């Protein structure tokens, strides 16, 4: 599917997070020829499926199946390769086995960058835990003595994508990604999330607001049009040749 | 001297600051064909010329002349176009005339980016004031109603270059510029500062430390060599097409 | 117009700020019988009137008149009593005369609360200056020895209303005001701002996002509907009898 | 005991914390007809019972019994309903069983608000852990898929009560509760803590200082008298109809 | 009066601040043989003399005289050498003449350390301004080219003494000074402030609370008794030979 | 080996950390007659031994043995008493057994101060974990009811030594230790780390930079020479008799 050999990794706590929060980044990089791997740690089956639980005769397995189906369709639309690790949610717990599985994935995939949740979120403790896993696995994958037969990882930058209430999460975007030309795909992927229809308009407006802000940060007099954008908080410095 | 039409602006509180703190950025962009304008707001004649003041029969004018000469030679080596505004130091005061002069310079120059001091510095109040001038003039230059005959400014990003004691200044680098291939020029420029020889080794080591850190941030296993770097704190978000 | 004896004060740097940023609070309190006084320190004539400046034969006085007219109509819709102090913008400068005028207003008005800009805003230095004026005048108005013939001020809380790019301004909302039932008035007032039509949709979306967040903070299972809200950052503690 | 149907929940790491830190809030809300449930996670048997350990023939069980007795008497005075979960202290460890027990309590109690420790405390790691439990259980109790037979929780605000050295804990009060008219009860409850008599005067002075500050925040010219208060740091925004 | 040649400088915004906030430090260092100079920038005549203004036939000059008399007596008790610069309060304004006067004082006095207000105080803008003066004058006094006939200043550390509502001022004590054996003097000095009797008990309790905290920071099992202390926030690093 | 009865404790995540980060403090206190105990939690066998892993026929045990040998030699040079707890690295995990072992060590050793890593480090999660262990064990060792037969711990201050990229770790030095007269020993100890030769020059420069900064903080005009220093972030307040 890709015509470059570049890859990216997304660590999503629940199965819809990657759509709302970085669906544009996925679609945009896939369009640029990248291979994007998404790991859904859980289906959000307990914490983010309220609408499904109102249906008659619902069980945990049925909720998971419905959520998996939605997420798979969204991933297909965006062009991502998705895995479901089913480690549970609300509360999420990360075992060392899960950590080492993520380390292996890093070393196999050798991603150019990683996307995950904000480091803090007082409304949702699964989110920072997913980010911690993404970070700790990354550092472990850099260790020469961890897997002798594997290639050690370089230093892919980690970006925190946008949480629901940014200011309460001490999340400040330092990077805006223009997603104008893949917005239609992101919106289609969003519409796969039948169980959370109340969020469709919300995250559409998020993309519009970030678009306006991105435009302001390059100068409103520039010719370039930005209608939709996604905000990211890069956690470590960027190395450049030109400022 | 330049073969692109891109320009950059440096606002330096004292006449040596631009050398220690962003001499590499100047030389590197000049080498890439940019036109780099440096404004030295003062000569550092009172606060940063202790060695000169120990010479016999010294006067304020003689100190200024000596400092100007040093800075001019350093700018020539780096390839920068330097102006001396002589507004005084220790304490520095910025009049509205100075502000409007800076606004005019922004609108004439239309720089792609701006470099100045850290926003906070408990060891030196001229430094944050210079940065404030750089920021307030930038915003004023964006106003449609300020100078009708002038072209309004876009949104050039502002970077804070490295202060002397970074942690005390709440300065955190989010950008490293590789200056390995212009290091020789920066070192030559540094050596023009005869009055502050005690800082030559200090800022050489700063460049080496930032080089090691830059290397670590791109991955120590990468082929690319970085021996010298400069750190910057970009104050506003970056807009990108690829993460 | 008011049937309580409660008053509130809004300190707006430019003549449209009070509409975008706290139009709902104004309309809501007026509806509850309050008297709301708005001080527009400037017309935003230089910095926020780009569209007007593109018209033929425009002068500073014409821009001011147009902006004044828009703001007056918006204030009328919201039910506020507006004053225009015309102290200039981009850059704004506050003299001691302006400070003392504000002190007098505080002592005459005896407001229950005060609304102004965020304490920090790297995109706009007039905004924090207006807030500083609002705060310093408030403290001065509390001084027994300032105006012997006047009643000293109590301790009205100061709220910072929402800036354009919240995270860059270190602005975190700790208070959401439900403006659902006055939204129509706010939208009408917004539409008076003919010169900044590009912001109409932006601030409509801001109100919708804050509405969703307010709802989440009271619990999405509550019966109460909140469609539109405004966010505020209260700068000092609240004293309560019930948590 | 209550004549409203409102309830509140207090999560106290050690068996005396609820007395020093929020005894006034408990007594005040009980007086207003609320039902207040206190969970003491431990007796502070190892870390906060130094005086008891100096008695002859002391054992862990005797210390726990003495501490339980003190806390029960204090709770009776304040009018609270107290539970002792006895999960151990210094160091405290929270199992998933404890988490789910707390989730059940949230869903059964449906509290209007929750009180617990500061999020950070370099002098005491049991404190932030208790707060983390209070927060994570709250979020889990909001999950539709956790306990199908239970009513999901709304969004009760969480307040951090005052730690011993506030500034070292990055704890900033944004809410003061007037406890003047229940102070006598709080003082009586404090005096139940025979093992920590050195703290009686300390927390009396805390209440007096917060009383003075509360008074200052409503204006020292107001008629209302506040002699004793408690400070709280509310962790999430408040939704209001009037500012 | 002193038997060492060490000196210290206190920069007090209003004429009573030095008593409440660092009276213990003054008395303690005087007792150790130091010369302590206090500069009262204003008398607090407008902002902190409410009780005096209620007396009949009061004028600004009478208030100043009464406040001066109180402060002089307090300084005498503490053993400090006090100067009154009478630059006005509420609002305080610092001219360059005042700055240079302070620079001269620094160079003449050559203090070992400097005490002034917190860097931020949303309840009182004179306080941070006094601190800014103390800091900017200190840096200017270090400049070789400022006063050729004067000895340049070394690097005396600057400490921020305790503001009224510490947490709101982002003031965190990193240093506690034991003032137990000079407490009686501080209390006597406090009682000179007839116009602010409501603060006597408040600042007595502050000293007691800081005493308890100081004791806790050296270990409650240590033999040493600390009943009264003052908290300080040292703004720059300490250089030591032993940790 | 010691001629005072003072002791200090160093908690080092990997076996080389104590050399780079506080080798000067160790040598200096040993020279002053202290007993310094170093606990190496791991050998850094997986994460910090890349060079060793490139040798033929390498095994985990061989790497550990080589690292242990290097660290033992470095400790001998510095005069420290070192223990190797071998709990593993990348990722490090701390069991309650390890915690209680550390508690016992605290109570046996009764150190005057403790040195460990920065509280945050996005590049290395073993580092903050080691610091957390140092802090939690310290608090547990203060509990009267933990080990009845042991003497409870006082309140030894905890210092965070310097991480690799200070600004990214929110590490700000508030204490500089002059290590000029033990620098030769530190350099010799550094040179024991054959596997990390690339860091020798880096940490030599760190010591030189901190030396220059320490000098600046005592005043560059003072007679005292400081060529090498180490920076520390003390986590709790200092109690003093003289400012």
PDB file of N, CA and C in Angstrom, chain F residues 91-151:
ATOM      1  N   UNK F  91      13.176  -2.269  31.222  1.00  0.00           N
ATOM      2  CA  UNK F  91      12.682  -1.347  32.245  1.00  0.00           C
ATOM      3  C   UNK F  91      13.070  -1.815  33.638  1.00  0.00           C
ATOM      4  N   UNK F  92      13.292  -0.844  34.515  1.00  0.00           N
ATOM      5  CA  UNK F  92      13.501  -1.134  35.931  1.00  0.00           C
ATOM      6  C   UNK F  92      12.126  -1.324  36.587  1.00  0.00           C
ATOM      7  N   UNK F  93      12.069  -2.255  37.533  1.00  0.00           N
ATOM      8  CA  UNK F  93      10.848  -2.460  38.315  1.00  0.00           C
ATOM      9  C   UNK F  93      11.264  -2.554  39.774  1.00  0.00           C
ATOM     10  N   UNK F  94      10.534  -1.897  40.664  1.00  0.00           N
ATOM     11  CA  UNK F  94      10.873  -1.882  42.084  1.00  0.00           C
ATOM     12  C   UNK F  94       9.817  -2.654  42.871  1.00  0.00           C
ATOM     13  N   UNK F  95      10.203  -3.758  43.454  1.00  0.00           N
ATOM     14  CA  UNK F  95       9.285  -4.548  44.281  1.00  0.00           C
ATOM     15  C   UNK F  95       9.226  -3.948  45.688  1.00  0.00           C
ATOM     16  N   UNK F  96       8.227  -4.391  46.467  1.00  0.00           N
ATOM     17  CA  UNK F  96       8.179  -3.948  47.860  1.00  0.00           C
ATOM     18  C   UNK F  96       9.381  -4.470  48.644  1.00  0.00           C
ATOM     19  N   UNK F  97       9.894  -5.626  48.264  1.00  0.00           N
ATOM     20  CA  UNK F  97      11.107  -6.119  48.937  1.00  0.00           C
ATOM     21  C   UNK F  97      12.267  -5.144  48.758  1.00  0.00           C
ATOM     22  N   UNK F  98      12.404  -4.648  47.549  1.00  0.00           N
ATOM     23  CA  UNK F  98      13.465  -3.666  47.304  1.00  0.00           C
ATOM     24  C   UNK F  98      13.207  -2.408  48.128  1.00  0.00           C
ATOM     25  N   UNK F  99      11.949  -1.981  48.181  1.00  0.00           N
ATOM     26  CA  UNK F  99      11.621  -0.804  48.997  1.00  0.00           C
ATOM     27  C   UNK F  99      12.034  -1.030  50.448  1.00  0.00           C
ATOM     28  N   UNK F 100      11.647  -2.164  51.012  1.00  0.00           N
ATOM     29  CA  UNK F 100      11.949  -2.389  52.428  1.00  0.00           C
ATOM     30  C   UNK F 100      13.455  -2.564  52.670  1.00  0.00           C
ATOM     31  N   UNK F 101      14.155  -3.109  51.682  1.00  0.00           N
ATOM     32  CA  UNK F 101      15.620  -3.190  51.807  1.00  0.00           C
ATOM     33  C   UNK F 101      16.210  -1.777  51.894  1.00  0.00           C
ATOM     34  N   UNK F 102      15.651  -0.892  51.091  1.00  0.00           N
ATOM     35  CA  UNK F 102      16.132   0.502  51.117  1.00  0.00           C
ATOM     36  C   UNK F 102      15.759   1.177  52.442  1.00  0.00           C
ATOM     37  N   UNK F 103      14.564   0.887  52.943  1.00  0.00           N
ATOM     38  CA  UNK F 103      14.154   1.431  54.241  1.00  0.00           C
ATOM     39  C   UNK F 103      15.142   0.987  55.326  1.00  0.00           C
ATOM     40  N   UNK F 104      15.473  -0.268  55.321  1.00  0.00           N
ATOM     41  CA  UNK F 104      16.438  -0.776  56.301  1.00  0.00           C
ATOM     42  C   UNK F 104      17.781  -0.051  56.181  1.00  0.00           C
ATOM     43  N   UNK F 105      18.199   0.136  54.948  1.00  0.00           N
ATOM     44  CA  UNK F 105      19.477   0.819  54.739  1.00  0.00           C
ATOM     45  C   UNK F 105      19.429   2.234  55.310  1.00  0.00           C
ATOM     46  N   UNK F 106      18.322   2.936  55.050  1.00  0.00           N
ATOM     47  CA  UNK F 106      18.169   4.295  55.604  1.00  0.00           C
ATOM     48  C   UNK F 106      18.287   4.265  57.121  1.00  0.00           C
ATOM     49  N   UNK F 107      17.574   3.320  57.741  1.00  0.00           N
ATOM     50  CA  UNK F 107      17.548   3.323  59.206  1.00  0.00           C
ATOM     51  C   UNK F 107      18.899   2.912  59.789  1.00  0.00           C
ATOM     52  N   UNK F 108      19.615   2.046  59.115  1.00  0.00           N
ATOM     53  CA  UNK F 108      20.943   1.636  59.569  1.00  0.00           C
ATOM     54  C   UNK F 108      21.967   2.757  59.353  1.00  0.00           C
ATOM     55  N   UNK F 109      21.884   3.343  58.177  1.00  0.00           N
ATOM     56  CA  UNK F 109      22.901   4.320  57.785  1.00  0.00           C
ATOM     57  C   UNK F 109      22.668   5.690  58.413  1.00  0.00           C
ATOM     58  N   UNK F 110      21.387   6.062  58.576  1.00  0.00           N
ATOM     59  CA  UNK F 110      21.033   7.395  59.094  1.00  0.00           C
ATOM     60  C   UNK F 110      21.794   8.493  58.340  1.00  0.00           C
ATOM     61  N   UNK F 111      21.600   8.552  57.029  1.00  0.00           N
ATOM     62  CA  UNK F 111      22.370   9.523  56.236  1.00  0.00           C
ATOM     63  C   UNK F 111      21.967  10.970  56.526  1.00  0.00           C
ATOM     64  N   UNK F 112      22.934  11.859  56.336  1.00  0.00           N
ATOM     65  CA  UNK F 112      22.681  13.306  56.477  1.00  0.00           C
ATOM     66  C   UNK F 112      21.989  13.870  55.246  1.00  0.00           C
ATOM     67  N   UNK F 113      22.255  13.274  54.111  1.00  0.00           N
ATOM     68  CA  UNK F 113      21.572  13.700  52.878  1.00  0.00           C
ATOM     69  C   UNK F 113      21.553  12.528  51.897  1.00  0.00           C
ATOM     70  N   UNK F 114      20.704  12.666  50.877  1.00  0.00           N
ATOM     71  CA  UNK F 114      20.503  11.615  49.885  1.00  0.00           C
ATOM     72  C   UNK F 114      20.618  12.225  48.496  1.00  0.00           C
ATOM     73  N   UNK F 115      21.267  11.526  47.595  1.00  0.00           N
ATOM     74  CA  UNK F 115      21.373  11.985  46.208  1.00  0.00           C
ATOM     75  C   UNK F 115      20.731  10.949  45.289  1.00  0.00           C
ATOM     76  N   UNK F 116      19.916  11.431  44.367  1.00  0.00           N
ATOM     77  CA  UNK F 116      19.382  10.520  43.355  1.00  0.00           C
ATOM     78  C   UNK F 116      19.025  11.316  42.097  1.00  0.00           C
ATOM     79  N   UNK F 117      18.239  10.709  41.235  1.00  0.00           N
ATOM     80  CA  UNK F 117      17.988  11.265  39.903  1.00  0.00           C
ATOM     81  C   UNK F 117      16.926  12.361  39.904  1.00  0.00           C
ATOM     82  N   UNK F 118      16.717  12.966  38.748  1.00  0.00           N
ATOM     83  CA  UNK F 118      15.674  13.975  38.605  1.00  0.00           C
ATOM     84  C   UNK F 118      14.301  13.304  38.690  1.00  0.00           C
ATOM     85  N   UNK F 119      13.327  14.059  39.132  1.00  0.00           N
ATOM     86  CA  UNK F 119      11.977  13.535  39.336  1.00  0.00           C
ATOM     87  C   UNK F 119      11.297  13.211  37.996  1.00  0.00           C
ATOM     88  N   UNK F 120      11.729  13.867  36.954  1.00  0.00           N
ATOM     89  CA  UNK F 120      11.179  13.631  35.613  1.00  0.00           C
ATOM     90  C   UNK F 120      12.328  13.413  34.637  1.00  0.00           C
ATOM     91  N   UNK F 121      12.174  12.511  33.694  1.00  0.00           N
ATOM     92  CA  UNK F 121      13.165  12.346  32.629  1.00  0.00           C
ATOM     93  C   UNK F 121      12.516  11.613  31.463  1.00  0.00           C
ATOM     94  N   UNK F 122      12.081  12.347  30.449  1.00  0.00           N
ATOM     95  CA  UNK F 122      11.389  11.693  29.330  1.00  0.00           C
ATOM     96  C   UNK F 122      12.294  10.802  28.487  1.00  0.00           C
ATOM     97  N   UNK F 123      13.592  10.858  28.729  1.00  0.00           N
ATOM     98  CA  UNK F 123      14.528  10.027  27.965  1.00  0.00           C
ATOM     99  C   UNK F 123      14.870   8.730  28.685  1.00  0.00           C
ATOM    100  N   UNK F 124      14.426   8.597  29.946  1.00  0.00           N
ATOM    101  CA  UNK F 124      14.891   7.455  30.731  1.00  0.00           C
ATOM    102  C   UNK F 124      13.962   7.266  31.931  1.00  0.00           C
ATOM    103  N   UNK F 125      13.136   6.232  31.885  1.00  0.00           N
ATOM    104  CA  UNK F 125      12.154   6.056  32.951  1.00  0.00           C
ATOM    105  C   UNK F 125      12.721   5.351  34.178  1.00  0.00           C
ATOM    106  N   UNK F 126      13.892   4.722  34.049  1.00  0.00           N
ATOM    107  CA  UNK F 126      14.532   4.139  35.233  1.00  0.00           C
ATOM    108  C   UNK F 126      14.958   5.240  36.208  1.00  0.00           C
ATOM    109  N   UNK F 127      15.349   6.377  35.681  1.00  0.00           N
ATOM    110  CA  UNK F 127      15.861   7.456  36.532  1.00  0.00           C
ATOM    111  C   UNK F 127      14.815   7.986  37.514  1.00  0.00           C
ATOM    112  N   UNK F 128      13.661   8.445  37.035  1.00  0.00           N
ATOM    113  CA  UNK F 128      12.659   8.909  38.015  1.00  0.00           C
ATOM    114  C   UNK F 128      12.202   7.800  38.965  1.00  0.00           C
ATOM    115  N   UNK F 129      12.216   6.560  38.491  1.00  0.00           N
ATOM    116  CA  UNK F 129      11.798   5.466  39.371  1.00  0.00           C
ATOM    117  C   UNK F 129      12.783   5.300  40.530  1.00  0.00           C
ATOM    118  N   UNK F 130      14.070   5.414  40.228  1.00  0.00           N
ATOM    119  CA  UNK F 130      15.080   5.324  41.286  1.00  0.00           C
ATOM    120  C   UNK F 130      14.867   6.449  42.298  1.00  0.00           C
ATOM    121  N   UNK F 131      14.589   7.649  41.805  1.00  0.00           N
ATOM    122  CA  UNK F 131      14.323   8.771  42.710  1.00  0.00           C
ATOM    123  C   UNK F 131      13.068   8.507  43.540  1.00  0.00           C
ATOM    124  N   UNK F 132      12.053   7.972  42.917  1.00  0.00           N
ATOM    125  CA  UNK F 132      10.833   7.688  43.670  1.00  0.00           C
ATOM    126  C   UNK F 132      11.123   6.690  44.785  1.00  0.00           C
ATOM    127  N   UNK F 133      11.901   5.668  44.481  1.00  0.00           N
ATOM    128  CA  UNK F 133      12.303   4.704  45.514  1.00  0.00           C
ATOM    129  C   UNK F 133      13.043   5.420  46.647  1.00  0.00           C
ATOM    130  N   UNK F 134      13.987   6.270  46.278  1.00  0.00           N
ATOM    131  CA  UNK F 134      14.758   6.997  47.309  1.00  0.00           C
ATOM    132  C   UNK F 134      13.833   7.820  48.194  1.00  0.00           C
ATOM    133  N   UNK F 135      12.823   8.416  47.595  1.00  0.00           N
ATOM    134  CA  UNK F 135      11.919   9.266  48.369  1.00  0.00           C
ATOM    135  C   UNK F 135      10.933   8.450  49.193  1.00  0.00           C
ATOM    136  N   UNK F 136      10.347   7.418  48.584  1.00  0.00           N
ATOM    137  CA  UNK F 136       9.334   6.646  49.313  1.00  0.00           C
ATOM    138  C   UNK F 136       9.982   5.860  50.460  1.00  0.00           C
ATOM    139  N   UNK F 137      11.161   5.336  50.235  1.00  0.00           N
ATOM    140  CA  UNK F 137      11.856   4.613  51.305  1.00  0.00           C
ATOM    141  C   UNK F 137      12.201   5.562  52.444  1.00  0.00           C
ATOM    142  N   UNK F 138      12.592   6.775  52.101  1.00  0.00           N
ATOM    143  CA  UNK F 138      12.919   7.772  53.117  1.00  0.00           C
ATOM    144  C   UNK F 138      11.706   8.049  54.007  1.00  0.00           C
ATOM    145  N   UNK F 139      10.551   8.251  53.396  1.00  0.00           N
ATOM    146  CA  UNK F 139       9.353   8.552  54.170  1.00  0.00           C
ATOM    147  C   UNK F 139       8.950   7.336  55.017  1.00  0.00           C
ATOM    148  N   UNK F 140       9.061   6.154  54.452  1.00  0.00           N
ATOM    149  CA  UNK F 140       8.717   4.939  55.197  1.00  0.00           C
ATOM    150  C   UNK F 140       9.665   4.759  56.391  1.00  0.00           C
ATOM    151  N   UNK F 141      10.922   5.095  56.184  1.00  0.00           N
ATOM    152  CA  UNK F 141      11.909   4.943  57.267  1.00  0.00           C
ATOM    153  C   UNK F 141      11.668   5.931  58.406  1.00  0.00           C
ATOM    154  N   UNK F 142      10.864   6.946  58.138  1.00  0.00           N
ATOM    155  CA  UNK F 142      10.520   7.907  59.199  1.00  0.00           C
ATOM    156  C   UNK F 142       9.365   7.415  60.071  1.00  0.00           C
ATOM    157  N   UNK F 143       8.710   6.320  59.644  1.00  0.00           N
ATOM    158  CA  UNK F 143       7.504   5.855  60.351  1.00  0.00           C
ATOM    159  C   UNK F 143       7.882   5.102  61.615  1.00  0.00           C
ATOM    160  N   UNK F 144       7.345   5.551  62.733  1.00  0.00           N
ATOM    161  CA  UNK F 144       7.640   4.924  64.026  1.00  0.00           C
ATOM    162  C   UNK F 144       7.219   3.464  64.061  1.00  0.00           C
ATOM    163  N   UNK F 145       6.171   3.128  63.338  1.00  0.00           N
ATOM    164  CA  UNK F 145       5.620   1.781  63.429  1.00  0.00           C
ATOM    165  C   UNK F 145       6.156   0.819  62.386  1.00  0.00           C
ATOM    166  N   UNK F 146       7.195   1.208  61.660  1.00  0.00           N
ATOM    167  CA  UNK F 146       7.658   0.301  60.621  1.00  0.00           C
ATOM    168  C   UNK F 146       8.582  -0.794  61.171  1.00  0.00           C
ATOM    169  N   UNK F 147       9.634  -0.399  61.785  1.00  0.00           N
ATOM    170  CA  UNK F 147      10.596  -1.354  62.357  1.00  0.00           C
ATOM    171  C   UNK F 147      10.797  -0.963  63.810  1.00  0.00           C
ATOM    172  N   UNK F 148      10.132  -1.665  64.721  1.00  0.00           N
ATOM    173  CA  UNK F 148      10.182  -1.190  66.110  1.00  0.00           C
ATOM    174  C   UNK F 148      11.586  -1.254  66.682  1.00  0.00           C
ATOM    175  N   UNK F 149      12.355  -2.223  66.222  1.00  0.00           N
ATOM    176  CA  UNK F 149      13.702  -2.380  66.790  1.00  0.00           C
ATOM    177  C   UNK F 149      14.700  -1.385  66.191  1.00  0.00           C
ATOM    178  N   UNK F 150      14.311  -0.679  65.151  1.00  0.00           N
ATOM    179  CA  UNK F 150      15.221   0.242  64.481  1.00  0.00           C
ATOM    180  C   UNK F 150      14.965   1.688  64.937  1.00  0.00           C
ATOM    181  N   UNK F 151      15.980   2.489  64.800  1.00  0.00           N
ATOM    182  CA  UNK F 151      15.826   3.915  65.066  1.00  0.00           C
ATOM    183  C   UNK F 151      15.153   4.569  63.849  1.00  0.00           C
TER     184      UNK F 151
END
